[in-house]
Each structure stands twice: as C-alpha cells, then as structure tokens.
Coordinates of C-alpha atoms in Angstrom, one line a residue:
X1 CA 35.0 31.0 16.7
X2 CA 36.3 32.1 19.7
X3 CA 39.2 30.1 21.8
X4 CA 40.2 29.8 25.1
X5 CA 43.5 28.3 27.0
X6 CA 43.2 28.1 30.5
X7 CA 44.4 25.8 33.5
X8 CA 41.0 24.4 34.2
X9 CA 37.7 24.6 32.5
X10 CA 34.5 24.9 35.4
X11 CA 31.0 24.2 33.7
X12 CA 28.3 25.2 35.5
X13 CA 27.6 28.6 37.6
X14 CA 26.3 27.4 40.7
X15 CA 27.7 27.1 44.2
X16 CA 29.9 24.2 43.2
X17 CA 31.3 25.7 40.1
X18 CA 31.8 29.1 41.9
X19 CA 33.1 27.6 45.1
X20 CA 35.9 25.8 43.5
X21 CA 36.8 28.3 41.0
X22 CA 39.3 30.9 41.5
X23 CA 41.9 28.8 43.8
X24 CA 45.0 30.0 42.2
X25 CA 45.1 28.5 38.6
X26 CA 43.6 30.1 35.8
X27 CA 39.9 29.3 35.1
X28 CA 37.6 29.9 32.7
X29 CA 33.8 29.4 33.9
X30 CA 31.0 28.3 31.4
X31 CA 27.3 28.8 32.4
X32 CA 24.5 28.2 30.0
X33 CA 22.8 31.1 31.5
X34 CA 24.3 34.0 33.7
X35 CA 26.6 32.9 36.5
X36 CA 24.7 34.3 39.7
X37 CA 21.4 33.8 38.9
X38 CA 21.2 31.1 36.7
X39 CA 20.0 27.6 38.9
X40 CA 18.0 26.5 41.0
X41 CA 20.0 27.8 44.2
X42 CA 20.0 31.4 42.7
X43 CA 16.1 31.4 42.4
X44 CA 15.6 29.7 45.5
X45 CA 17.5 29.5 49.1
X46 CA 19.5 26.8 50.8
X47 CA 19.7 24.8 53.8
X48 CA 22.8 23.4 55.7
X49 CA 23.2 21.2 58.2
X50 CA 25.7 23.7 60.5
X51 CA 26.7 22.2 63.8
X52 CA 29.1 23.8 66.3
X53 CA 32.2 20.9 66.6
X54 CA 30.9 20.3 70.0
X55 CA 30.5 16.4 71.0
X56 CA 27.0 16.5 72.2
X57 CA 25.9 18.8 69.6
X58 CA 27.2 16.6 67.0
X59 CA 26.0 13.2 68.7
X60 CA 22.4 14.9 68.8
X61 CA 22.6 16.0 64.7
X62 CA 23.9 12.9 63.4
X63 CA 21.5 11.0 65.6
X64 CA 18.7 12.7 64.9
X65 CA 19.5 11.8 61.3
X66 CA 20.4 8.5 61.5
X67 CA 16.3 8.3 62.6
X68 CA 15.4 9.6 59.2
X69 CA 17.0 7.7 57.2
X70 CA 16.4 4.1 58.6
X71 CA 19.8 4.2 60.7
X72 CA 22.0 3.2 57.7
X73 CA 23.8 6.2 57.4
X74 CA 27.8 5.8 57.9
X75 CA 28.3 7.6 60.6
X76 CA 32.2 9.0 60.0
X77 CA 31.0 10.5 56.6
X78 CA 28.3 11.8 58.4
X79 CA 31.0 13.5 60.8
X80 CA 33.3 14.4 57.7
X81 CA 29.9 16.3 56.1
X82 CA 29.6 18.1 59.2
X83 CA 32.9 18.9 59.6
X84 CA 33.3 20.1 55.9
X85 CA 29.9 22.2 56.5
X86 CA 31.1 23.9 59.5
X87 CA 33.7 25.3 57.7
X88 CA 32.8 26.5 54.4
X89 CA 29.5 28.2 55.8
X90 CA 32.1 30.3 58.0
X91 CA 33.4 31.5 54.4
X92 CA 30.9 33.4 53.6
X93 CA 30.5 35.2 56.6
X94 CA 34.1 36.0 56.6
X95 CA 35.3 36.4 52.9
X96 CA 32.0 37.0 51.4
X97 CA 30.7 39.4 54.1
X98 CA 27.3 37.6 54.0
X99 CA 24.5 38.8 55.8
X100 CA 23.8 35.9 58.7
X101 CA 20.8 37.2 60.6
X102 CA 21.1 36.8 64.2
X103 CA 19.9 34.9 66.6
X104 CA 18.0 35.4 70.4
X105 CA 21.9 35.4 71.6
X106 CA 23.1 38.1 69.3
X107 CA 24.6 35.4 67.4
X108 CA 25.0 34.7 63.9
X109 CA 22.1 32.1 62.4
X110 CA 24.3 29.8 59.6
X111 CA 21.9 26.8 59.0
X112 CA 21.1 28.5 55.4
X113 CA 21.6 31.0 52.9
X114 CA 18.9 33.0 51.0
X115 CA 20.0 32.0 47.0
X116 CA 19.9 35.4 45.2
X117 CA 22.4 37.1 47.5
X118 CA 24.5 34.3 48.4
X119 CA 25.1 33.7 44.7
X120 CA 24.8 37.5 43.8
X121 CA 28.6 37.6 46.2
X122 CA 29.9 34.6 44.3
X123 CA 29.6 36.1 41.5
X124 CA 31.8 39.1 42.9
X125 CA 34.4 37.0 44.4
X126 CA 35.1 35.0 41.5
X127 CA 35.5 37.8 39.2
X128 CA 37.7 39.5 41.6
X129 CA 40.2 36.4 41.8
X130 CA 40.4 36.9 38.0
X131 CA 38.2 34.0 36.3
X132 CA 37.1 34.4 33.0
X133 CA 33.2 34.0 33.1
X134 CA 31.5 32.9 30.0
X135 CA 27.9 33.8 31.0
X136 CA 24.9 32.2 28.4
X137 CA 27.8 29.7 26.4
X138 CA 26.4 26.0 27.1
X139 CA 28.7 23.4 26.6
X140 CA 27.7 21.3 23.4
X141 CA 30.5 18.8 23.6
X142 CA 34.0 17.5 25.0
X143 CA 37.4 18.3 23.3
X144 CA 40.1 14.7 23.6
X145 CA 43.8 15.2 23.1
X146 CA 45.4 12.6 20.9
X147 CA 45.7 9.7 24.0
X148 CA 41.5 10.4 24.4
X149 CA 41.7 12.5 27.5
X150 CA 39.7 15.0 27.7
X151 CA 41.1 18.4 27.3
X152 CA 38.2 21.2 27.1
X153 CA 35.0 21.5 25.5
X154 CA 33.4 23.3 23.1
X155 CA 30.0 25.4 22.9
X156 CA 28.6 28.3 21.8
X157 CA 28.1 31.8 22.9
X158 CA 24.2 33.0 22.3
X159 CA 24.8 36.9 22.8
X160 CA 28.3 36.6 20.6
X161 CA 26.3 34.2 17.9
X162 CA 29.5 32.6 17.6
X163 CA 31.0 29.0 18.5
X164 CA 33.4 28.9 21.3
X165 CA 36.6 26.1 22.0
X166 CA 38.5 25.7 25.8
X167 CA 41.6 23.5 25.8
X168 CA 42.3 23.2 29.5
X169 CA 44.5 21.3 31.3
X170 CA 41.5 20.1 33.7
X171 CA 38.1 20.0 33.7
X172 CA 35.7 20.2 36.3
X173 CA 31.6 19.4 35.6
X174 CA 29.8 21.2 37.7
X175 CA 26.4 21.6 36.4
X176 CA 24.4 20.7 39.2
X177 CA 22.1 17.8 40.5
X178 CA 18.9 19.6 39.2
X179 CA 17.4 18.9 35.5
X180 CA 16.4 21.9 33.4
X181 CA 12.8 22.7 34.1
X182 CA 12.5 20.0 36.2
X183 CA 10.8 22.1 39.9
X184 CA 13.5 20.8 41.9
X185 CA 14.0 22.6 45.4
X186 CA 10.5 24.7 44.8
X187 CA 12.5 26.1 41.6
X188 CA 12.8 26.5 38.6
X189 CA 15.7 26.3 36.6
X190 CA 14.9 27.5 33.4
X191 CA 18.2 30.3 33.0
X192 CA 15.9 32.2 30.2
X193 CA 18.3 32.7 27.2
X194 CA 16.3 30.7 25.3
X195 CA 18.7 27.1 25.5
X196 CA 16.8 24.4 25.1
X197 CA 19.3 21.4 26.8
X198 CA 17.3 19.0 28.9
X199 CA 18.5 16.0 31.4
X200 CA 18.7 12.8 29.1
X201 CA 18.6 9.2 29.9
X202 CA 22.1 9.0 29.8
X203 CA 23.4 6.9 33.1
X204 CA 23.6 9.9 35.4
X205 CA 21.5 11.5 37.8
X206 CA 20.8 15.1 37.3
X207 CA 23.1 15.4 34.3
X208 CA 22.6 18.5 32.4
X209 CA 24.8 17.4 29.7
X210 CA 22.6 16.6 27.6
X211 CA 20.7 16.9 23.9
X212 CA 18.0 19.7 23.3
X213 CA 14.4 18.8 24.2
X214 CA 11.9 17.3 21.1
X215 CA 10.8 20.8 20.1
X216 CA 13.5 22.7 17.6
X217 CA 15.3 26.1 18.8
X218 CA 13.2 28.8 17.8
X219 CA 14.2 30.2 14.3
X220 CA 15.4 33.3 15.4
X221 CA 18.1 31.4 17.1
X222 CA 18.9 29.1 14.5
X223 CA 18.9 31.6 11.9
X224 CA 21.9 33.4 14.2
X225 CA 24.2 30.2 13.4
X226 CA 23.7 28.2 16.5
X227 CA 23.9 23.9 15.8
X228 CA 20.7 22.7 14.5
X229 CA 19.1 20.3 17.0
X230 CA 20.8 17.1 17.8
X231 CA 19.8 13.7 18.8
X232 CA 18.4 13.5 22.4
X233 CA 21.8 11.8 23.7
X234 CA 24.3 12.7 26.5
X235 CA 26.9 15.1 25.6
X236 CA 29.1 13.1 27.3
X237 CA 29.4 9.9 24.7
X238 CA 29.7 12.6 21.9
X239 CA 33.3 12.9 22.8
X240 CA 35.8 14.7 20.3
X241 CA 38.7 14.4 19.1

C-alpha cells in the first residue's frame, strides 16, 4: 500500500485534469492509463470554436450557431464560452510553445489542436510545476472523513502491483465525457494497460467511474493482487469511510 497527502487529488489525464493541475497547490494526478496519451483527445485532435473578440466576428459565430441548434442557445453563455476559448487556446501558443500552423496572412491558425502533441506538452508542463503523476493507477473508490466528505480516493497501481490511498484536501473528477471503448470523437479510448472499468448506468453521462465490464481481469492480473471483479455499479455510491 502506498499513500499519498496532497492539496488536491486530479483523476483523469486529459485536457481537463492537465489544464487545472499544477496552479499552485500541491497535486497529485491519477490516470488509469499514462497521462499524455491516454483518452480519447490524445488519440485523436480537437476542435475549438476560436473567435477574435471583435463584435462582428462574434455576432457572426454565435449566430451562425444559434442556426444549428434550433435558436435556443443562451446567448451570454455562448459569449462567456467564447470568451473563455479565446483565451486558454492563446496558452498553448505562449506557455506551451505549440505549434499553430499559419494561415494565408502569416498568421497563427487556433480553431484546433492535433491530440498527440498537444497532450504530449501537457504532459511536460505539468511535471515541470511539480505534480505528482500516477500514470496506469485507476481509481476504485472514494475516501470520507468522519463528517462524510470526501477526502481522497483509493486505487491501485498495475505496474507497482500494489494498492494506493490519497487523502487530499480537494478533489477534482476529471475523467472525461467519453466512455471506455465507446468510439467517441473517431477514437478509441481503450488506454491499453489492460483495466477493464467501463461507463455504468449510474446517473451520469460519460462517467468513467465505474465497475469492470462482465468479463473477469485476466488471471495474470488477478494473480498480481489486484481486487477481484466487482459488481457493475458506479464508484461513486461505493463511498468509504
């Protein structure tokens, strides 16, 4: 058993998870496969809706939207999105030293980022600010303090063949909107070490927390000490204390 104290506790390696890590506080970072190219955005590229903060520009993009989807669309989140988009995607260019290709004008293209080098840098940064990266440790459960909060997490650590334990002051889930195995995005998000955690009928869409598929671990695995196969339930009702 290996344990962990930390500020905050990030589950998930994907944009989210590496976006919001690293701001300060001390984090430790659990990925069921290995943070960078674990996901569906690591296997795959993304596409942002970047609009220069210039009226007509932005009139034209949230129209144009507001088409699509049936004109029922709030139109201040709409601006707040872009507004939120703008900036972050200037990040990477800046911070990250991310490769924008250009455009007929010279300038920089930023409506999207190609998945394996985007997340191949976020990998980088967040190891540089000093997060602790648990790479292949799924989380199998949530850790309560004596008043029920929740106050880590445990899980286990497939290359270490050991269980793990995070008591953190915060916790952030960020395990991404895309079932295991499930094609989203023109991907597929199998991470290849061999876990076998599947999205569950548990209230919540895209939750990863979840119980294994039908079929068992292979024996190989079980055989190293890792949980036998539990009951196909969210993670997220087996709360601890």
């Amino acid at each position: 058993m290996t344990e962990y104290a930390t500020d905050v506790l990030m589950v998930g390696g994907g944009p989210a998870a590496t976006c919001a890590a690293g701001a300060g506080a001390r984090v430790v970072l659990a990925d069921k496969g290995y943070c960078g190219t674990s996901g569906a955005t690591a296997a795959g590229g993304t596409g942002v809706w970047y609009v220069p903060p210039e009226p007509a520009a932005r009139e034209a993009a949230m129209a144009s939207r507001q088409g699509l989807g049936g004109y029922l669309a709030d139109r201040r989140w709409m601006g707040r999105v872009l507004d939120e988009t703008y900036g972050r995607m200037n990040e990477p260019a800046v911070q990250g030293r991310y490769p924008f290709p250009a455009g007929p004008d010279g300038q920089p293209l930023r409506g999207g980022l190609q998945g394996p080098e985007y997340m191949r840098r976020m990998r980088i940064r967040i190891r540089r600010s000093g997060v602790t990266v648990l790479d292949h440790s799924p989380v199998t459960e949530l850790l309560t303090d004596a008043d029920g909060a929740v106050a880590g997490a445990a899980g286990y650590r497939w290359q270490l063949h050991e269980s793990s334990r995070v008591r953190a002051g915060a916790g952030v889930l960020a395990t991404g909107g895309c079932a295991f195995l499930s094609g989203a995005v023109g991907t597929n998000s199998n991470t290849g070490d061999g876990v076998l955690f599947a999205a569950a009928p548990c209230g919540r869409s895209g939750c990863r927390w979840a119980g294994p598929r039908r079929r068992s671990r292979p024996e190989h695995v079980r055989a190293a000490g890792a949980p036998a196969p539990a009951a196909r339930t969210c993670a997220l009702r087996r709360l601890r204390r």
